[in-house]
Structures are given as structure tokens and as C-alpha cells.
Tab-separated table of N, CA, C and O in Angstrom:
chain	number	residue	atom	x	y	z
P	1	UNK	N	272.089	173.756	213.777
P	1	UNK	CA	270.701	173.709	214.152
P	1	UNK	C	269.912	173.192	212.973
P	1	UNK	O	269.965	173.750	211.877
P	2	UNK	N	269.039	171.916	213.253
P	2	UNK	CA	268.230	171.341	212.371
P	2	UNK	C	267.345	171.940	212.158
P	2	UNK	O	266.847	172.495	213.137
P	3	UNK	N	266.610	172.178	210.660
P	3	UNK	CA	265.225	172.968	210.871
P	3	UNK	C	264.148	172.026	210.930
P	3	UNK	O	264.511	170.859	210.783
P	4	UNK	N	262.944	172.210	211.102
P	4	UNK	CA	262.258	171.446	211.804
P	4	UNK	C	260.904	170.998	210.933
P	4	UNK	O	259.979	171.732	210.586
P	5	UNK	N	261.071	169.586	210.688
P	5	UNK	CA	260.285	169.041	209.557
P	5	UNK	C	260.678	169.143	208.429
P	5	UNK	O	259.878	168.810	207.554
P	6	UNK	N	262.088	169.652	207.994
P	6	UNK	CA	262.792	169.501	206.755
P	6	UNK	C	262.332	171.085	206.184
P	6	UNK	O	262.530	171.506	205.045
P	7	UNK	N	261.813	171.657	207.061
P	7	UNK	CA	261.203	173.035	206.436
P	7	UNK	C	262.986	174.259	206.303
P	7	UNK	O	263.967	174.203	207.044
P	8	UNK	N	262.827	174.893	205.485
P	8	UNK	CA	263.842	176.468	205.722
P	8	UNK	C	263.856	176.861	206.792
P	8	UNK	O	262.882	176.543	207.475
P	9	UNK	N	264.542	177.409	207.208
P	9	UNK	CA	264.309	178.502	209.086
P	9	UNK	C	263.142	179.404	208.661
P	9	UNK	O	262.820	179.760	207.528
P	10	UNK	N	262.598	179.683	209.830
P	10	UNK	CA	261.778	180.823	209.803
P	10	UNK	C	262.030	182.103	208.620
P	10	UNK	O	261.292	182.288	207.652
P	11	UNK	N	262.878	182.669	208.856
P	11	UNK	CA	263.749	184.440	208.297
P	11	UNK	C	264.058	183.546	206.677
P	11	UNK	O	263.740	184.255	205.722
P	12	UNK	N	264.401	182.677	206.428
P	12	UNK	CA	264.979	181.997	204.980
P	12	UNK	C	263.924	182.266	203.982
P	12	UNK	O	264.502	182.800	203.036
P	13	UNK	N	262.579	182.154	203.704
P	13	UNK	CA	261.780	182.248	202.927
P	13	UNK	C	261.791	183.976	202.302
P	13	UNK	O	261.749	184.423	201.156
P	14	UNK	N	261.879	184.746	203.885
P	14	UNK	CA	262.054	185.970	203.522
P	14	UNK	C	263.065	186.636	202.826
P	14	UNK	O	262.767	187.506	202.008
P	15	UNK	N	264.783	186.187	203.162
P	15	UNK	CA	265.624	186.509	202.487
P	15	UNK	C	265.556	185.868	201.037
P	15	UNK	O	265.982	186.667	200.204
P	16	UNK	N	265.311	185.147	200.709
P	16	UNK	CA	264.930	184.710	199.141
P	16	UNK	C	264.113	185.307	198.515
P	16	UNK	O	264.640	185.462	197.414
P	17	UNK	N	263.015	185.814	198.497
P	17	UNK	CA	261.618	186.641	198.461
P	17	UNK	C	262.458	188.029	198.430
P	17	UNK	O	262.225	188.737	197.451
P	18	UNK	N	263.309	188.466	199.276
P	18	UNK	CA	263.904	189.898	198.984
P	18	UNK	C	265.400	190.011	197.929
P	18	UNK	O	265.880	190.945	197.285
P	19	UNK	N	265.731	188.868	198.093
P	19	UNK	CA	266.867	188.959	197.154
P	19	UNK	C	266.461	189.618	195.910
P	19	UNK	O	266.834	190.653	195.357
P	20	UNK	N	265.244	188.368	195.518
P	20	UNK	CA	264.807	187.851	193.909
P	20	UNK	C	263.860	189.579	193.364
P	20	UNK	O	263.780	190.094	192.248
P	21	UNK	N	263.152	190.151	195.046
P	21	UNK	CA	262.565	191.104	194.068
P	21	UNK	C	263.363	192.435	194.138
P	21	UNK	O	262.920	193.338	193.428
P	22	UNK	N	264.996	192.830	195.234
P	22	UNK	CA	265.793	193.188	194.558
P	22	UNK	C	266.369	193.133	193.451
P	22	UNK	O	266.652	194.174	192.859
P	23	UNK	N	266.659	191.924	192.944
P	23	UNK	CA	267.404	191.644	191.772
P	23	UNK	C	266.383	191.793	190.709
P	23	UNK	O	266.902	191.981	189.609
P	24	UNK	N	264.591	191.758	190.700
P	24	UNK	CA	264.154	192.627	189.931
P	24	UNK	C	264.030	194.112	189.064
P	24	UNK	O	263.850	194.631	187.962
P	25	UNK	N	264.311	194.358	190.677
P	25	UNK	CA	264.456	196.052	190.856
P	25	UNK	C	265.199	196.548	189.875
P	25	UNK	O	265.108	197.289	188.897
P	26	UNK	N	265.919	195.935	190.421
P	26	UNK	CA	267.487	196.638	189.793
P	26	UNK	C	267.336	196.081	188.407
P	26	UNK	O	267.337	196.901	187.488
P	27	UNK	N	267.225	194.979	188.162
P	27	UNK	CA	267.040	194.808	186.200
P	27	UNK	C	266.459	195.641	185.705
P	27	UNK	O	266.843	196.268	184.718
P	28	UNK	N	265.389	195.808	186.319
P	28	UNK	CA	264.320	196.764	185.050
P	28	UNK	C	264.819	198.259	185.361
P	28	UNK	O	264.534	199.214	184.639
P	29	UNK	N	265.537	198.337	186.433
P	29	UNK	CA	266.431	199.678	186.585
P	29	UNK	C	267.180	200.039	185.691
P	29	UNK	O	267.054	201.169	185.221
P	30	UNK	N	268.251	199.074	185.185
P	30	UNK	CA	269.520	199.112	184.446
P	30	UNK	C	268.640	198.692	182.929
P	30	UNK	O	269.164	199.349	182.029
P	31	UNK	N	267.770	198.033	182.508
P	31	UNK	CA	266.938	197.891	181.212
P	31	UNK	C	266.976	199.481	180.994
P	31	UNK	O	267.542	199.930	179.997
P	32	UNK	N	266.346	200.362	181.972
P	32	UNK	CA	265.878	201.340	181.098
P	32	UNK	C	267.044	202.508	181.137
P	32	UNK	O	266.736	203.599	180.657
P	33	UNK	N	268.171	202.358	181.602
P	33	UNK	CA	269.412	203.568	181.566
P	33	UNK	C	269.647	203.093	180.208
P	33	UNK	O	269.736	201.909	179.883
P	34	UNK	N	269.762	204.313	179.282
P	34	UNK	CA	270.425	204.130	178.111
P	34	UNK	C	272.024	205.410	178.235
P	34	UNK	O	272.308	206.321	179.013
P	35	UNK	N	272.579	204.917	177.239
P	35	UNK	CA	274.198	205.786	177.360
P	35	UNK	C	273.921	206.862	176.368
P	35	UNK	O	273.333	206.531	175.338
P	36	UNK	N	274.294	208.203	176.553
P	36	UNK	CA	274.176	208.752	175.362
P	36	UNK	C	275.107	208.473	174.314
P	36	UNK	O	275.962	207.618	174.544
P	37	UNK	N	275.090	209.041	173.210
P	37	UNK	CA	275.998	208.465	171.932
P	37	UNK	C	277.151	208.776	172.262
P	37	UNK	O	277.984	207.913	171.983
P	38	UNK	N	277.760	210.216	173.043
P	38	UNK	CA	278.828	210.487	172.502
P	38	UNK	C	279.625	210.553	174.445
P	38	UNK	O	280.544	211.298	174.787
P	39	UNK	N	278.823	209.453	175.432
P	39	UNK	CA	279.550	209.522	176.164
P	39	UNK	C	280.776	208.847	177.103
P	39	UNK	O	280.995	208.843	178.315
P	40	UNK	N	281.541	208.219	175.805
P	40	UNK	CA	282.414	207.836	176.474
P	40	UNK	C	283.824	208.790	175.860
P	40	UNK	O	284.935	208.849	176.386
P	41	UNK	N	283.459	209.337	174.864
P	41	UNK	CA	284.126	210.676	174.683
P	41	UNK	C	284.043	211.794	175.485
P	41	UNK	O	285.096	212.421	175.601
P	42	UNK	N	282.934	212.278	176.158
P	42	UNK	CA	282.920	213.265	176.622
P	42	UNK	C	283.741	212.454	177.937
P	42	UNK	O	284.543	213.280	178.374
P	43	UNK	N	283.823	211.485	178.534
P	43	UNK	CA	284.023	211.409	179.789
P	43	UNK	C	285.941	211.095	179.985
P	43	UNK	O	286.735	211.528	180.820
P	44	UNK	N	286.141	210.086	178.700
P	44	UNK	CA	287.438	210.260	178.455
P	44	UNK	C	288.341	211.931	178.215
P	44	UNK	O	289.522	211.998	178.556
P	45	UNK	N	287.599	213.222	177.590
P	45	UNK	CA	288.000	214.213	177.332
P	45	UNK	C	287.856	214.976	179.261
P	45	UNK	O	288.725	215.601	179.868
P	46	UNK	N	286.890	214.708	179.588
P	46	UNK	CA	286.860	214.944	181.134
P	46	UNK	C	288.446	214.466	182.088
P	46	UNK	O	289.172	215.219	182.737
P	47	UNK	N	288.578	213.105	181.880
P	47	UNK	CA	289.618	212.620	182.146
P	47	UNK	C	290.889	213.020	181.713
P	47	UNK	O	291.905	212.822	182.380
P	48	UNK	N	290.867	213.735	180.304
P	48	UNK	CA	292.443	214.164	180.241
P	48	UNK	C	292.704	215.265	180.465
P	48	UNK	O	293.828	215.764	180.410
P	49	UNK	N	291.398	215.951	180.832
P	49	UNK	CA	291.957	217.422	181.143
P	49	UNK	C	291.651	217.272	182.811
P	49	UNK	O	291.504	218.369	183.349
P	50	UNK	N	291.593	216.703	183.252
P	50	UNK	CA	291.650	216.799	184.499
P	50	UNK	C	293.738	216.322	184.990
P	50	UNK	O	294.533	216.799	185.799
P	51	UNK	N	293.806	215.307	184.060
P	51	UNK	CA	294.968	214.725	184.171
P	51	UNK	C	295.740	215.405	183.729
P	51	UNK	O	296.884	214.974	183.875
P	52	UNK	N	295.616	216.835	182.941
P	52	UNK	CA	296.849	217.978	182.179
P	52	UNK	C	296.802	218.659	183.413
P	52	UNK	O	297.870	218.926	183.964
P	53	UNK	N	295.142	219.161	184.216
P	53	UNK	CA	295.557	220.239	185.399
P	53	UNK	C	296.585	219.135	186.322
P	53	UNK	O	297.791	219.376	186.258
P	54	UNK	N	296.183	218.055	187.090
P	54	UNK	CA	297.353	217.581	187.788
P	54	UNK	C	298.562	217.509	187.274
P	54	UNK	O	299.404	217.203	188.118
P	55	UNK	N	299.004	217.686	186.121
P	55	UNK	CA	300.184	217.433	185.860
P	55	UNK	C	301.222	219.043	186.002
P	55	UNK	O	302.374	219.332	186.324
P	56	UNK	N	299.863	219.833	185.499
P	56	UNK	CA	300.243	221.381	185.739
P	56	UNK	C	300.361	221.833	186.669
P	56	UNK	O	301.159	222.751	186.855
P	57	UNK	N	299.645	221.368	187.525
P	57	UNK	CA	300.074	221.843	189.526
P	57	UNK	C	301.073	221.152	189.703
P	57	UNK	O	301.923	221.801	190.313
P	58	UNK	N	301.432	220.009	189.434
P	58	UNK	CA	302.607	219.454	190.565
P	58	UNK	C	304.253	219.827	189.531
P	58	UNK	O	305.409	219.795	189.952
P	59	UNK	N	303.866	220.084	188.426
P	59	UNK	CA	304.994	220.934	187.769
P	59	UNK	C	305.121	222.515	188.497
P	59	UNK	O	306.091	223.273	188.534
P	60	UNK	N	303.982	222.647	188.952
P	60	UNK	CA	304.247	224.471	189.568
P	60	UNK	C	304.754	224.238	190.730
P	60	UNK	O	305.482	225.098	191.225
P	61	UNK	N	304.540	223.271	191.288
P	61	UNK	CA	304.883	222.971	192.874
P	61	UNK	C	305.867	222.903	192.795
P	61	UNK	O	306.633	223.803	193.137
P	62	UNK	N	306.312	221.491	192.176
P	62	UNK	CA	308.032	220.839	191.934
P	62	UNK	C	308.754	222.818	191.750
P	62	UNK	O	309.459	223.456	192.531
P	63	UNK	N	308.148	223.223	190.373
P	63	UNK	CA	308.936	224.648	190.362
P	63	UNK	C	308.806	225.729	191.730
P	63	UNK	O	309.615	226.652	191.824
P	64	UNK	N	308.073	225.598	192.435
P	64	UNK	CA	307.574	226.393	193.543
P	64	UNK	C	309.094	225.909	193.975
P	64	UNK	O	310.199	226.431	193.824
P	65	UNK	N	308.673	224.741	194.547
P	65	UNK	CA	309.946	224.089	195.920
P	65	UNK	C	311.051	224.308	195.571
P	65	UNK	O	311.842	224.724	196.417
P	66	UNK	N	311.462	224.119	194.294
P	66	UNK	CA	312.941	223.947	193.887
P	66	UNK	C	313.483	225.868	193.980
P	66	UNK	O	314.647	226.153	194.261
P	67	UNK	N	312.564	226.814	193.734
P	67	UNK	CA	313.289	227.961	193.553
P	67	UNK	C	313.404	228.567	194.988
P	67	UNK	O	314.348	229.265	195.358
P	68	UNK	N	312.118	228.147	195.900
P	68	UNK	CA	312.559	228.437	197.621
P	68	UNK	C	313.764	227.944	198.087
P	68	UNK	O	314.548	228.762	198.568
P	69	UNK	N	314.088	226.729	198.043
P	69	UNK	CA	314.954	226.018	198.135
P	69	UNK	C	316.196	226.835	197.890
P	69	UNK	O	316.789	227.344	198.841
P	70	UNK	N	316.674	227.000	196.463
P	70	UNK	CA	317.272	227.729	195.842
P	70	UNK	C	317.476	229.049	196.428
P	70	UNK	O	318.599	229.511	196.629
P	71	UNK	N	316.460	229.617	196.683
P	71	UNK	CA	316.667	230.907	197.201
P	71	UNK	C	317.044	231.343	198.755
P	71	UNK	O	317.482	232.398	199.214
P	72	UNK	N	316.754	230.314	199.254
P	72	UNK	CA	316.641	229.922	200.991
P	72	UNK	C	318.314	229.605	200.974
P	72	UNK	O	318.966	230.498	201.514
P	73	UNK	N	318.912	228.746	200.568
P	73	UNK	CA	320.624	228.244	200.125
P	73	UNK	C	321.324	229.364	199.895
P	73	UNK	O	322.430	229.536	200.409
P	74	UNK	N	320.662	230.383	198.971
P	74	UNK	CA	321.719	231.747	198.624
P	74	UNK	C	321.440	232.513	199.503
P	74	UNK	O	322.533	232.973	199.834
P	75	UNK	N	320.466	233.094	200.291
P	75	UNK	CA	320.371	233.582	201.146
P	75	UNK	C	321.195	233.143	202.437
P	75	UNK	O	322.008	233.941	202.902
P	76	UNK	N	321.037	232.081	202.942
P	76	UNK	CA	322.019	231.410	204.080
P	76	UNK	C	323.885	231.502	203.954
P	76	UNK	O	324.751	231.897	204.733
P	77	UNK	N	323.911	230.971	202.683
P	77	UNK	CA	325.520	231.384	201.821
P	77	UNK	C	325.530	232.957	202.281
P	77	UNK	O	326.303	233.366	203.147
P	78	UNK	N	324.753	233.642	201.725
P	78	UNK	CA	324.500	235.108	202.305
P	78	UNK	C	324.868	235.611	203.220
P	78	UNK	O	325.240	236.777	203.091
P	79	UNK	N	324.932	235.021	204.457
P	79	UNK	CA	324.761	235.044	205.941
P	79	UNK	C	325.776	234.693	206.178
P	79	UNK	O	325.919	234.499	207.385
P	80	UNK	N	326.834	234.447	205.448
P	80	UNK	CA	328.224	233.978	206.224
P	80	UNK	C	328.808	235.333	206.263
P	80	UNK	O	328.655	236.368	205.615
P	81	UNK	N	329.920	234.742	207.796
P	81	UNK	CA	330.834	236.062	208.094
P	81	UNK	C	331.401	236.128	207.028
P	81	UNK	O	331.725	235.156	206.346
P	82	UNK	N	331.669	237.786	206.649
P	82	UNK	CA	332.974	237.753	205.554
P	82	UNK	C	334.425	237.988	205.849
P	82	UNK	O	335.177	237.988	204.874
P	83	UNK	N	334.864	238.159	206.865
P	83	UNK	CA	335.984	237.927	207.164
P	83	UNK	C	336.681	236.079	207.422
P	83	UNK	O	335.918	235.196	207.815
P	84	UNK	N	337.575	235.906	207.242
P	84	UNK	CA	337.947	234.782	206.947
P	84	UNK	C	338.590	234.067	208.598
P	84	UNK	O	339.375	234.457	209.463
P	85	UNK	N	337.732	232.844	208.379
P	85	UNK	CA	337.430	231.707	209.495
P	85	UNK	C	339.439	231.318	210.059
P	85	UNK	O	340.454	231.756	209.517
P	86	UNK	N	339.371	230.744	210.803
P	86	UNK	CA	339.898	229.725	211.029
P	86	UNK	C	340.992	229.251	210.533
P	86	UNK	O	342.192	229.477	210.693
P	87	UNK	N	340.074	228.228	209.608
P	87	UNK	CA	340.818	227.209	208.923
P	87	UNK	C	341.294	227.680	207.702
P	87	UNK	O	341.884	226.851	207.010
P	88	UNK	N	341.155	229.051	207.182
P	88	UNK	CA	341.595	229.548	205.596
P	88	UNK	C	342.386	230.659	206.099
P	88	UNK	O	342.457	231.512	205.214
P	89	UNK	N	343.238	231.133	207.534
P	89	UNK	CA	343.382	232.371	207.836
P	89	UNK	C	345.421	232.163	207.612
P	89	UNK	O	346.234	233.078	207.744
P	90	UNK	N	345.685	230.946	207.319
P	90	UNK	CA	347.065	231.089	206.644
P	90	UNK	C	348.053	231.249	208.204
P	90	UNK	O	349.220	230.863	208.278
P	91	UNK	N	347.571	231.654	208.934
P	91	UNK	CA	348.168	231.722	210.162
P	91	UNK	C	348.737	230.615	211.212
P	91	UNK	O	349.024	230.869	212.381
P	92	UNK	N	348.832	229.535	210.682
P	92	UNK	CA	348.237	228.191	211.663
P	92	UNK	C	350.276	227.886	211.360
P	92	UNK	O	351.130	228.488	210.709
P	93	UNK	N	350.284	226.340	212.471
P	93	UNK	CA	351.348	226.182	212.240
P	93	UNK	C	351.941	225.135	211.481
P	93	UNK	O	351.116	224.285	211.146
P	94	UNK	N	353.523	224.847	210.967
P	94	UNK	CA	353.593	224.215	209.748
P	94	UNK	C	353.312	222.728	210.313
P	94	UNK	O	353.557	222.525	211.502
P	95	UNK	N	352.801	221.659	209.499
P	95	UNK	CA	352.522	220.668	209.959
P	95	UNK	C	353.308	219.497	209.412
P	95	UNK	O	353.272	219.705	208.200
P	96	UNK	N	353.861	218.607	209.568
P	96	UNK	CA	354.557	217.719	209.265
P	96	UNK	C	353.942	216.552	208.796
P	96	UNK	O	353.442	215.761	209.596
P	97	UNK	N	353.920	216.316	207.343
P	97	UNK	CA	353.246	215.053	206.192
P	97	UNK	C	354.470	214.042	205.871
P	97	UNK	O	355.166	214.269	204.881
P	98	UNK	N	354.661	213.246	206.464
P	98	UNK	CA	355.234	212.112	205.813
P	98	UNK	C	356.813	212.682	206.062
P	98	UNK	O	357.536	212.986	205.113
P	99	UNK	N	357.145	212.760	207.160
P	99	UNK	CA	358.129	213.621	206.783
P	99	UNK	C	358.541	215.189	206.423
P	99	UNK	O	359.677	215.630	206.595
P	100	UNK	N	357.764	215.724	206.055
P	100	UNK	CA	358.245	216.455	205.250
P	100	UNK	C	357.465	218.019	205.203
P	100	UNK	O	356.510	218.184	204.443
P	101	UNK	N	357.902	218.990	205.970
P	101	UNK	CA	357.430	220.137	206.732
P	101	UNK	C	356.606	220.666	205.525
P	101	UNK	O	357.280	221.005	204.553
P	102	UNK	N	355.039	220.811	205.413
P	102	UNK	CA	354.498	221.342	204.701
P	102	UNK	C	353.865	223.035	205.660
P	102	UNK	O	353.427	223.065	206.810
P	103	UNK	N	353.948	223.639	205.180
P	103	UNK	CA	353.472	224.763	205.712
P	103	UNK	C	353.679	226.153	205.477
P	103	UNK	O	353.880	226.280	204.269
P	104	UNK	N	353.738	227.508	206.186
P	104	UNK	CA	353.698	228.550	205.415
P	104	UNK	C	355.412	228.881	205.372
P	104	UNK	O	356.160	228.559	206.295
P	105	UNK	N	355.814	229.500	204.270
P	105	UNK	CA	357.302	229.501	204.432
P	105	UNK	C	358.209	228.567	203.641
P	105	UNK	O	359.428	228.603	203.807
């Protein structure tokens, strides 16, 4: 769409006009923030102790999981019949390997 008489669109004058006295705004905004002296220390010291607690929770966790775990395994081991299964009861019959009668006897 051609604009008409070589003019901007209608809305164009306005978005330029708001850019320029945004981009005022905001300069004389950021002119007057000053940093205090000592804060990129304080914010780095913010940062590493935030980064010792994460490191300290997921070490308690990792230790959390691993001793449930642990304890959940001996408990289940726990839970076995104690009389002897099956396959360890010595009773079975002799079986023949290569030849050669392996079995009880």
C-alpha cells in the first residue's frame, strides 16, 4: 500500500514520536541509577551461598535416596523364606554334562 502524496501512513508519525520519547524516558532513567560501591560483592557473595545451600540439599537428598534404597533392599532380602527353595535343596536328580554323570553321590 502506497502512502498518499509521498506522506508516512497515518499511525507512522505517532510510532516515531513514541519510540524517541520512550527512549528518552528510559535514558534519563538509567542516567540517574547509580551502583552502590560494594555491589557486585554483595551480590556475587549472595550467589555463592545460595549455590553452597543447593549443593547441600541435593547432597542430603542423593544421601536421603541412597540409604531408603539401602534400607528398602535389606528389608526385602529380609522377607525371604528361610527354609531352602528348590533349586539349593540338594534333592534333584543327577544330570548328565558332557557325558559325564554330575550329581549327588
Amino acid at each position: 500500500m502506497e502512502p498518499e502524496g509521498g506522506r508516512a501512513p497515518e499511525g507512522a508519525a505517532d510510532v516515531g514520536r513514541t519510540e524517541r520519547e520512550l527512549r528518552e524516558a528510559l535514558e534519563t532513567l538509567a542516567g540517574g541509577v547509580q551502583a552502590a560501591p560494594d555491589a557486585y560483592r554483595t551480590a556475587r557473595g549472595e550467589w555463592l551461598r545460595r549455590e553452597r545451600r543447593r549443593r547441600l540439599v541435593l547432597a542430603v537428598l542423593i544421601a536421603v535416596v541412597f540409604t531408603l534404597a539401602t534400607l528398602i533392599g535389606l528389608w526385602v532380602l529380609n522377607q525371604a523364606p528361610a527354609d531352602p527353595g528348590v533349586i539349593f535343596s540338594g534333592a534333584g536328580q543327577a544330570v548328565v554334562l558332557g557325558g559325564v554323570a554330575a550329581g549327588p553321590g
